[in-house]
mmCIF file of C-alpha atoms in Angstrom:
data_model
loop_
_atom_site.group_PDB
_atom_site.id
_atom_site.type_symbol
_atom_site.label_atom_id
_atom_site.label_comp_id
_atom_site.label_asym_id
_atom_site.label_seq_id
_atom_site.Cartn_x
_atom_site.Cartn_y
_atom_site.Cartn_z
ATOM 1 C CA UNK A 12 42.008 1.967 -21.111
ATOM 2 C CA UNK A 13 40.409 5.403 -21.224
ATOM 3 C CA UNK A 14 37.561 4.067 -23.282
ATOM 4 C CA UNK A 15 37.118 0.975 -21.338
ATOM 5 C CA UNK A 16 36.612 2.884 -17.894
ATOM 6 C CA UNK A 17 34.630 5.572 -19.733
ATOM 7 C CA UNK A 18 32.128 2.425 -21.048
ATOM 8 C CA UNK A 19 31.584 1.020 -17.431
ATOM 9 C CA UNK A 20 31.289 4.707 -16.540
ATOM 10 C CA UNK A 21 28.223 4.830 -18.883
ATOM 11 C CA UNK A 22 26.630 1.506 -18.454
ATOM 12 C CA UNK A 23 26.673 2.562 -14.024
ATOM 13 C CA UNK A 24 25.137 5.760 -15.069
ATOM 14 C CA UNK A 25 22.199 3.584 -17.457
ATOM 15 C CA UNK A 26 21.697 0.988 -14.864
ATOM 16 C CA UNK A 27 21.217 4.130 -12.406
ATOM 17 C CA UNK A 28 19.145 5.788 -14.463
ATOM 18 C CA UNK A 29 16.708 2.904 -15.653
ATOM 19 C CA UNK A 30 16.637 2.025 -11.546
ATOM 20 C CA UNK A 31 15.564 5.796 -11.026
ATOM 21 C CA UNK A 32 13.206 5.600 -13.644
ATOM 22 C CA UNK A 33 11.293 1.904 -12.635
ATOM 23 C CA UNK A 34 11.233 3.042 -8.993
ATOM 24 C CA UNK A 35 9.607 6.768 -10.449
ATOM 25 C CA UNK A 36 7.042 4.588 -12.073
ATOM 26 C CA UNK A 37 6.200 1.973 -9.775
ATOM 27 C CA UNK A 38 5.756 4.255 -6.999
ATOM 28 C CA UNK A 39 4.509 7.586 -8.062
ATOM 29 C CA UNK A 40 1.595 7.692 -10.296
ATOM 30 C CA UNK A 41 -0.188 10.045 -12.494
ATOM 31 C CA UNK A 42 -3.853 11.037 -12.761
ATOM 32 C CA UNK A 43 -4.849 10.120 -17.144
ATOM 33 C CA UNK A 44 -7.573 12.296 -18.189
ATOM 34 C CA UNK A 45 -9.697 10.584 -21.230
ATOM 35 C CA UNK A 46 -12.732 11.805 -22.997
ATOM 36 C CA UNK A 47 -15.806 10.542 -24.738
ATOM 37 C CA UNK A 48 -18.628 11.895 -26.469
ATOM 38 C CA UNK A 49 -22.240 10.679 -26.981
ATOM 39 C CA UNK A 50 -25.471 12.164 -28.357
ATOM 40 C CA UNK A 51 -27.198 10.037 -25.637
ATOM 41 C CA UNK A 52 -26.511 12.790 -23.574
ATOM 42 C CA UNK A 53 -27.774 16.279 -23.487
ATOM 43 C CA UNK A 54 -25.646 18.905 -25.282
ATOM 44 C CA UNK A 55 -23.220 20.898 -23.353
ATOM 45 C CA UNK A 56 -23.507 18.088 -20.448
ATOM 46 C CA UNK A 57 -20.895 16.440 -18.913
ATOM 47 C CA UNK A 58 -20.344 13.105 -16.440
ATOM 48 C CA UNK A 59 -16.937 12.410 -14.689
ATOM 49 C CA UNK A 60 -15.649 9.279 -13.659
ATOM 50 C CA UNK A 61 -12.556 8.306 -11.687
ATOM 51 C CA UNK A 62 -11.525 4.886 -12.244
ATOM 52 C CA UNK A 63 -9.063 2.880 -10.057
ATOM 53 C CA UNK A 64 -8.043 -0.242 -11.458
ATOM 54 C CA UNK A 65 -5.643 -3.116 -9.992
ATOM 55 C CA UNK A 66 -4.446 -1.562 -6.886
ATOM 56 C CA UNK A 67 -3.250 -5.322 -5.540
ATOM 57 C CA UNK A 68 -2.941 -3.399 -2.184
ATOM 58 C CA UNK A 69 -0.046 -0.853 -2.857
ATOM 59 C CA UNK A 70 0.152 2.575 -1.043
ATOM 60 C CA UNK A 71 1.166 5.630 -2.201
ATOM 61 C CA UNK A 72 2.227 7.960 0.392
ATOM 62 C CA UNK A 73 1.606 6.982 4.525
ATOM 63 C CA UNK A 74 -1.971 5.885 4.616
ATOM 64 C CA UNK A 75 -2.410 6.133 0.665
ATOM 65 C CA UNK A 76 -2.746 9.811 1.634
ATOM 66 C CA UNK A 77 -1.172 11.196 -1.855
ATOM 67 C CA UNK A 78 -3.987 8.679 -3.446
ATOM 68 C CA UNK A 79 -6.664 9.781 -1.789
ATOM 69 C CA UNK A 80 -5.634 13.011 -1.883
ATOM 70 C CA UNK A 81 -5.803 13.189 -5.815
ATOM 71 C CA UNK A 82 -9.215 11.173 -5.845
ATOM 72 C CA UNK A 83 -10.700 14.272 -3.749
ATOM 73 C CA UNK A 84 -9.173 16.780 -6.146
ATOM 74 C CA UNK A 85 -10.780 15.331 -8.959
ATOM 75 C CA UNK A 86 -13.986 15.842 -7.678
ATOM 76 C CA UNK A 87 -15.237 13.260 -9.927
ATOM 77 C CA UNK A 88 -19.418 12.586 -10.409
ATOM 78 C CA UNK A 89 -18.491 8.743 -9.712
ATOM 79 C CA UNK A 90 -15.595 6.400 -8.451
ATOM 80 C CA UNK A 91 -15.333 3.114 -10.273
ATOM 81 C CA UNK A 92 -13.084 0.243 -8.839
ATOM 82 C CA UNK A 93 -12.253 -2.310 -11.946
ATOM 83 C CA UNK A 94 -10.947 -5.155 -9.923
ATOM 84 C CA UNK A 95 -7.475 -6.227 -8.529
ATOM 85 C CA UNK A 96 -7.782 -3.956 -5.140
ATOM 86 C CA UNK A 97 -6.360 -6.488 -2.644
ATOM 87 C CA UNK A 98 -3.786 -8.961 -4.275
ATOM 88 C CA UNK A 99 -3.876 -12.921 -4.221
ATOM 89 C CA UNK A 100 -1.075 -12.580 -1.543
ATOM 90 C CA UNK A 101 -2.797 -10.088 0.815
ATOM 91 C CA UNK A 102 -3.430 -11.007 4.218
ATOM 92 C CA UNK A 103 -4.140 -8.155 6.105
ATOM 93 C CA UNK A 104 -7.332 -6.144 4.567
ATOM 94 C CA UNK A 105 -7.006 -2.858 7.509
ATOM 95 C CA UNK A 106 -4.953 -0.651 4.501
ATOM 96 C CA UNK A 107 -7.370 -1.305 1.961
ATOM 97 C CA UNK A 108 -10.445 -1.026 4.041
ATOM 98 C CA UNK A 109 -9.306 2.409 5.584
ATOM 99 C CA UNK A 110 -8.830 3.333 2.255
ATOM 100 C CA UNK A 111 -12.128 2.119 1.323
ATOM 101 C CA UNK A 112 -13.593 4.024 3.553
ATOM 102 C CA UNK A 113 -11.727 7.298 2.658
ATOM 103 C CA UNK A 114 -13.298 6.757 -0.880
ATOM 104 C CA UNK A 115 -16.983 6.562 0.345
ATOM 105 C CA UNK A 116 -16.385 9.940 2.850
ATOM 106 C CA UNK A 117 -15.031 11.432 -0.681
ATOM 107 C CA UNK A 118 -18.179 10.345 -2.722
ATOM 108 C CA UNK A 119 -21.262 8.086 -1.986
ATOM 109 C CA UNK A 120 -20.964 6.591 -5.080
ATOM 110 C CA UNK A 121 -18.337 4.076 -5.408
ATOM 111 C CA UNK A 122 -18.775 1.067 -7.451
ATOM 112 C CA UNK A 123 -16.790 -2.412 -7.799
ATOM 113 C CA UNK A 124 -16.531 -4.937 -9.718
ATOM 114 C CA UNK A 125 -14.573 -8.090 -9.054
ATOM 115 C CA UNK A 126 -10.631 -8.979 -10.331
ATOM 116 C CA UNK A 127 -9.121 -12.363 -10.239
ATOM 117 C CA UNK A 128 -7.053 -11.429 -7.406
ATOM 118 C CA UNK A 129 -9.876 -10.794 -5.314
ATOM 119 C CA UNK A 130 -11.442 -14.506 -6.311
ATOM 120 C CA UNK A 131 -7.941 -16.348 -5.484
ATOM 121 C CA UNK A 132 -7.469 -14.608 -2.134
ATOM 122 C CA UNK A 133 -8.646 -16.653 0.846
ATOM 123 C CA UNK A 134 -9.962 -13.168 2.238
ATOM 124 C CA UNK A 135 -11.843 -12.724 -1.056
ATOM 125 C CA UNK A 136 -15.610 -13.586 1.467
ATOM 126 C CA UNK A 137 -14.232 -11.080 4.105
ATOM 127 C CA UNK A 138 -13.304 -8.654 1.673
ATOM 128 C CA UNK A 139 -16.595 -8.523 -0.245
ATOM 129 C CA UNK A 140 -18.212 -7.870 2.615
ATOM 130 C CA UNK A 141 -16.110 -5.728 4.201
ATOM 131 C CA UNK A 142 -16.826 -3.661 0.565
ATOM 132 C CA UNK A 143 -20.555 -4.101 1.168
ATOM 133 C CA UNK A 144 -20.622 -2.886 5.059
ATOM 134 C CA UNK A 145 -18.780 0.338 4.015
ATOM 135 C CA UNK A 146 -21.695 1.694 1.129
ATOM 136 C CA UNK A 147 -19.446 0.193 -1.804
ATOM 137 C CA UNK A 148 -21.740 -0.916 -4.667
ATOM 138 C CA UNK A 149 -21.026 -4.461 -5.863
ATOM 139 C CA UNK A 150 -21.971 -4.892 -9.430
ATOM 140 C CA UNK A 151 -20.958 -7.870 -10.241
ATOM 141 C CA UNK A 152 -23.488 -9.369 -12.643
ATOM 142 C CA UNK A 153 -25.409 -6.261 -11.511
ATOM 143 C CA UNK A 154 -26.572 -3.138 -12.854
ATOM 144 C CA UNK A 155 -28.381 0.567 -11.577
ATOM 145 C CA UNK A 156 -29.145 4.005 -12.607
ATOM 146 C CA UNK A 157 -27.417 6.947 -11.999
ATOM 147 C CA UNK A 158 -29.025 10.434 -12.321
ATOM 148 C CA UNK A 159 -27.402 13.900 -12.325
ATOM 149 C CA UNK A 160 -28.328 17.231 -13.563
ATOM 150 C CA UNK A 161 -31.600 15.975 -15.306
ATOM 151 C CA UNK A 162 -29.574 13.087 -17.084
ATOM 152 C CA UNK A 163 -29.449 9.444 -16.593
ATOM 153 C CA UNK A 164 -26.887 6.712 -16.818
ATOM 154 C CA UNK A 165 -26.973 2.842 -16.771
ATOM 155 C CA UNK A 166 -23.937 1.444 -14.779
ATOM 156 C CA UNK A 167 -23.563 -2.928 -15.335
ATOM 157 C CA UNK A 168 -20.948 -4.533 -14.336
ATOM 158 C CA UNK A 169 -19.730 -8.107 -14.470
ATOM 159 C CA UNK A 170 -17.631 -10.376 -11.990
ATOM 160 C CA UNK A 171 -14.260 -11.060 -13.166
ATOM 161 C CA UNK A 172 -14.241 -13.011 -16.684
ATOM 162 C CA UNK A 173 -10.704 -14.655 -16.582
ATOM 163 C CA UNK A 174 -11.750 -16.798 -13.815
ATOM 164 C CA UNK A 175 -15.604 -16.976 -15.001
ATOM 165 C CA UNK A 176 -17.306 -15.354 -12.717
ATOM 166 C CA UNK A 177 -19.297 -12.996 -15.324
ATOM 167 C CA UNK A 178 -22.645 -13.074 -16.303
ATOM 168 C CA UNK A 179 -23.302 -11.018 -19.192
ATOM 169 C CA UNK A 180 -26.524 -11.563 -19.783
ATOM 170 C CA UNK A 181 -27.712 -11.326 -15.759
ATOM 171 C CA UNK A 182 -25.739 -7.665 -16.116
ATOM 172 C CA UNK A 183 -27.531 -6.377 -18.488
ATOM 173 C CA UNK A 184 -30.783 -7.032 -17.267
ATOM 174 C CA UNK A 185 -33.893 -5.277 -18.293
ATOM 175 C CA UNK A 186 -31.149 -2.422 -19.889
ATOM 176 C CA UNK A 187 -32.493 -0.686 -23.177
ATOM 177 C CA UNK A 188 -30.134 1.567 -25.248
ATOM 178 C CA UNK A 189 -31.811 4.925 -24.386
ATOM 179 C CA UNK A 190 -29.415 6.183 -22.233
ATOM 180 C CA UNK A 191 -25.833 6.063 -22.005
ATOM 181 C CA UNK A 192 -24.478 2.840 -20.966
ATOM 182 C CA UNK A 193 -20.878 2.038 -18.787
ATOM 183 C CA UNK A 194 -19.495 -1.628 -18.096
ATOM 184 C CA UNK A 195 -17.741 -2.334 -15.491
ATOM 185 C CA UNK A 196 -15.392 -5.598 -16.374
ATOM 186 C CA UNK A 197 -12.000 -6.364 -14.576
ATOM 187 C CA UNK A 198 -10.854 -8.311 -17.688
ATOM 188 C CA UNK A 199 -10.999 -6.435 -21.329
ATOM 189 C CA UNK A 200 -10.387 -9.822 -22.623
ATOM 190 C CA UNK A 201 -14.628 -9.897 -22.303
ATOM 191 C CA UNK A 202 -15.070 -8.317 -25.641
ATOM 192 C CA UNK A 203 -13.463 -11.380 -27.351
ATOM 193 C CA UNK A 204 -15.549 -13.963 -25.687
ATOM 194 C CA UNK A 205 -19.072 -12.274 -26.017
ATOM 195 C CA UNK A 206 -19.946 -10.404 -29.274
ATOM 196 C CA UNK A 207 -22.114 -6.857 -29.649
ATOM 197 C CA UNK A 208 -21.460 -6.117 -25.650
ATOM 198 C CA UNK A 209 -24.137 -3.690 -25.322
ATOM 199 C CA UNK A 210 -22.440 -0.877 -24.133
ATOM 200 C CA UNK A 211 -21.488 2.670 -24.866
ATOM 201 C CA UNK A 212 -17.989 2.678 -23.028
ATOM 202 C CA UNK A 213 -16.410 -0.707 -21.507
ATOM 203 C CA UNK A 214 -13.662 0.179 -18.168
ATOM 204 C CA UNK A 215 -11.151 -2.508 -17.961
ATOM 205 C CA UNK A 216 -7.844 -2.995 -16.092
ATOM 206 C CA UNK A 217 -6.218 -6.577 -15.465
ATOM 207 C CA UNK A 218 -3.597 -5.752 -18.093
ATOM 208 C CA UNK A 219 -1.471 -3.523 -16.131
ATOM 209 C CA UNK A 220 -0.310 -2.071 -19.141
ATOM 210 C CA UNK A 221 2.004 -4.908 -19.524
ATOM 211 C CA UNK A 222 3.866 -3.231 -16.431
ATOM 212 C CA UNK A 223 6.918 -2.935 -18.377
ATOM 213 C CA UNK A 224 6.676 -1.624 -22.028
ATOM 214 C CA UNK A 225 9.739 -1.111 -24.218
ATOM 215 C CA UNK A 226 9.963 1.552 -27.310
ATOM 216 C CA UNK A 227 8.738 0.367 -30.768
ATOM 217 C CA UNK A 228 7.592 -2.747 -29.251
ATOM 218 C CA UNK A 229 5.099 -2.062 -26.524
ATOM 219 C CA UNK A 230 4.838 -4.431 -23.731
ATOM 220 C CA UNK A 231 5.641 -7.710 -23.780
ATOM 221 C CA UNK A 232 3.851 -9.538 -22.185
ATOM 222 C CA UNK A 233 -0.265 -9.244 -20.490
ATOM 223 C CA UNK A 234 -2.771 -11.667 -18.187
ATOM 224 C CA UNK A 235 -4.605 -13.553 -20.841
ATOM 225 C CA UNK A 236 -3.039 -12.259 -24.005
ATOM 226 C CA UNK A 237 0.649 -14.300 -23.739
ATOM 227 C CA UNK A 238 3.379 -12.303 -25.477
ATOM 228 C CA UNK A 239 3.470 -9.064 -27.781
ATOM 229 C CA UNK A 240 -0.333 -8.787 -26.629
ATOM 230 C CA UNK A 241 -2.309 -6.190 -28.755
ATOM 231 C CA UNK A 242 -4.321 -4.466 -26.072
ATOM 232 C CA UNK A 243 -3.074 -3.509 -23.007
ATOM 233 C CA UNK A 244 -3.832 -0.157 -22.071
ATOM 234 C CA UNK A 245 -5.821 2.892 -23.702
ATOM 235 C CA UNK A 246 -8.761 3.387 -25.966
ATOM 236 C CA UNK A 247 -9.982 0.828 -28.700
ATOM 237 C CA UNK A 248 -13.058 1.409 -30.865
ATOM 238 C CA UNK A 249 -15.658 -2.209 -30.603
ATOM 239 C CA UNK A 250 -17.957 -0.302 -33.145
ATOM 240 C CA UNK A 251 -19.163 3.033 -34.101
ATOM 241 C CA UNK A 252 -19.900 4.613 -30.893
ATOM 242 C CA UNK A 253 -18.700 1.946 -28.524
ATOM 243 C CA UNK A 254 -15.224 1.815 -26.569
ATOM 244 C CA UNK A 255 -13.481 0.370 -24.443
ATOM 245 C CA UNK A 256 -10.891 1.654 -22.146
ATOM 246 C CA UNK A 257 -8.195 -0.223 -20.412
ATOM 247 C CA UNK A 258 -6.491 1.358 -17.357
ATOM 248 C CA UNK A 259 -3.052 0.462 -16.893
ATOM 249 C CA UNK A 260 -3.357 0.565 -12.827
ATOM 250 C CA UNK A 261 -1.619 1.319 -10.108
ATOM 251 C CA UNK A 262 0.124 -1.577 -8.520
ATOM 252 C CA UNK A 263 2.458 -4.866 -9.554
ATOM 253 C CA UNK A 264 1.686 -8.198 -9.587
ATOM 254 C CA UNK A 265 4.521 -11.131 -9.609
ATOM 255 C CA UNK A 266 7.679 -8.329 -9.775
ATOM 256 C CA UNK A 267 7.614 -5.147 -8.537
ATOM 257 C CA UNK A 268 8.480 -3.480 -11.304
ATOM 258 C CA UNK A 269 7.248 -0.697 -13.667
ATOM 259 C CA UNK A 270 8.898 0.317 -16.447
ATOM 260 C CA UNK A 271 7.825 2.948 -19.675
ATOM 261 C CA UNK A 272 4.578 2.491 -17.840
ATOM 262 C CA UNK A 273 3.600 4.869 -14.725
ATOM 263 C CA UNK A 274 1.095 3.941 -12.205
ATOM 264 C CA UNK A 275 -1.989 5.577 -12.883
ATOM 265 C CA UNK A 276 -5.766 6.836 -12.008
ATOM 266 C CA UNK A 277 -7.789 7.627 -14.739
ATOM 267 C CA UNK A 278 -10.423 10.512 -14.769
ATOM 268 C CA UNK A 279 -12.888 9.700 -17.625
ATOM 269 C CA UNK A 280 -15.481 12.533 -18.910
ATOM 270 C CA UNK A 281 -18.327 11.920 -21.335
ATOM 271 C CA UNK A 282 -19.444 15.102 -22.644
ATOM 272 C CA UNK A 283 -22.892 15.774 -24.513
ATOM 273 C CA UNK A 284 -22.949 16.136 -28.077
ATOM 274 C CA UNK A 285 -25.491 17.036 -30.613
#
């Protein structure tokens, strides 16, 4: 009897403690700090980014005020949005827009490029140019140069390739392979479809890490890769010199639930190398 009682005791106490943990995860997120290098810039150099990928409208804090917080702290040279900021279910956009336009008081430079979410919400025309009217940069199937400090960037970006809205070829317009190159694309799924992605560092999201990842196995389950996928969040070499990154996100889609697998920003330096 003893050992019975002391077995329920233990499985309350697990289910308490994995609760604890998912709500930790889904709801409190932490700022991932990755690096690059590149010979493409100057020695010594350095350019930040701050990505924020697949929001699907979640707060953190009253007013996303611990969010926005964080971006400001990070004092980043550049904030990239990868898609996913409103969900397909959204129907108000005044959260996201005042956070929106929180992010362009913090930094001039924000970019976007478009998620699927965005596409399948019947806001998605408002919301564009709600982006647009606030000094966010829209690069889908777009691209621009960024200068700092005597160095120069290309930024491209494509819309959202699971629902094929990309346009590789229209993004990389008139783009040589002088200077260091970033692509912006919601879906990481991009670098299957299209080969040699001209590119020096790819941003992704859409994954969401799998949202709930298990030990030994990983997650189980990803947008566009079907079960056990292979890449879901993290750094994978494409070839020598060229990356891509996939941001695990901040928010849920379908069930509100993260598990093994905190909400996150990511703050992305490429230093210069010789």
């Amino acid at each position: 009897m003893k050992k019975m009682s002391f077995a329920i005791a233990a499985f309350i106490a697990f289910v308490i403690a994995c609760c604890a943990k998912i709500y930790q995860e889904t709801h409190y997120f932490k700022l991932k700090r990755v690096t690059f290098n590149s010979s493409k810039l100057p020695a010594g150099s350095s350019f930040t980014i701050l990505q924020m990928a697949d929001l699907h409208n979640h707060n953190f804090g009253s007013n996303n005020e611990t969010l926005i917080h964080t971006i400001k702290s990070s004092n980043a040279d550049i904030i990239v949005l990868t898609g996913d900021v409103i969900d397909r279910t959204t129907k108000n956009l005044k959260y996201v827009f005042s956070l929106i336009d929180e992010l362009t008081a913090i930094n001039q430079n924000v970019f976007f490029v478009s998620g699927n979410h965005e596409w399948a919400n019947a806001l998605s025309e408002e919301f564009f140019n709600g982006l647009h009217e606030r000094g966010v940069i829209i690069l889908d199937n777009q691209n621009t140069q960024i200068t700092k400090d005597m160095m120069t960037l290309h930024i491209a970006g494509v819309g959202d390739a699971s629902t094929e809205h990309e346009d590789l070829h229209q993004a990389f317009h008139q783009i040589g392979d002088d200077y260091y190159t970033i692509l912006l694309s919601h879906s990481p799924d991009i670098t299957e479809t299209y080969y040699a992605i001209p590119a020096d560092l790819i941003l992704s999201g859409h994954t969401h890490g799998g949202q709930v990842r298990f030990p030994f196995i990983g997650a189980l389950v990803a947008p566009g890769q079907g079960f056990f996928p292979k890449r879901t969040k993290g750094t994978y070499t494409i070839e020598p010199n060229r990356y891509l990154y996939i941001d695990s996100g901040l928010g849920t889609t379908r069930l509100p639930v993260r598990f093994l697998n905190q909400s996150q920003l990511s703050l992305i330096t490429i230093v210069g190398s010789k």
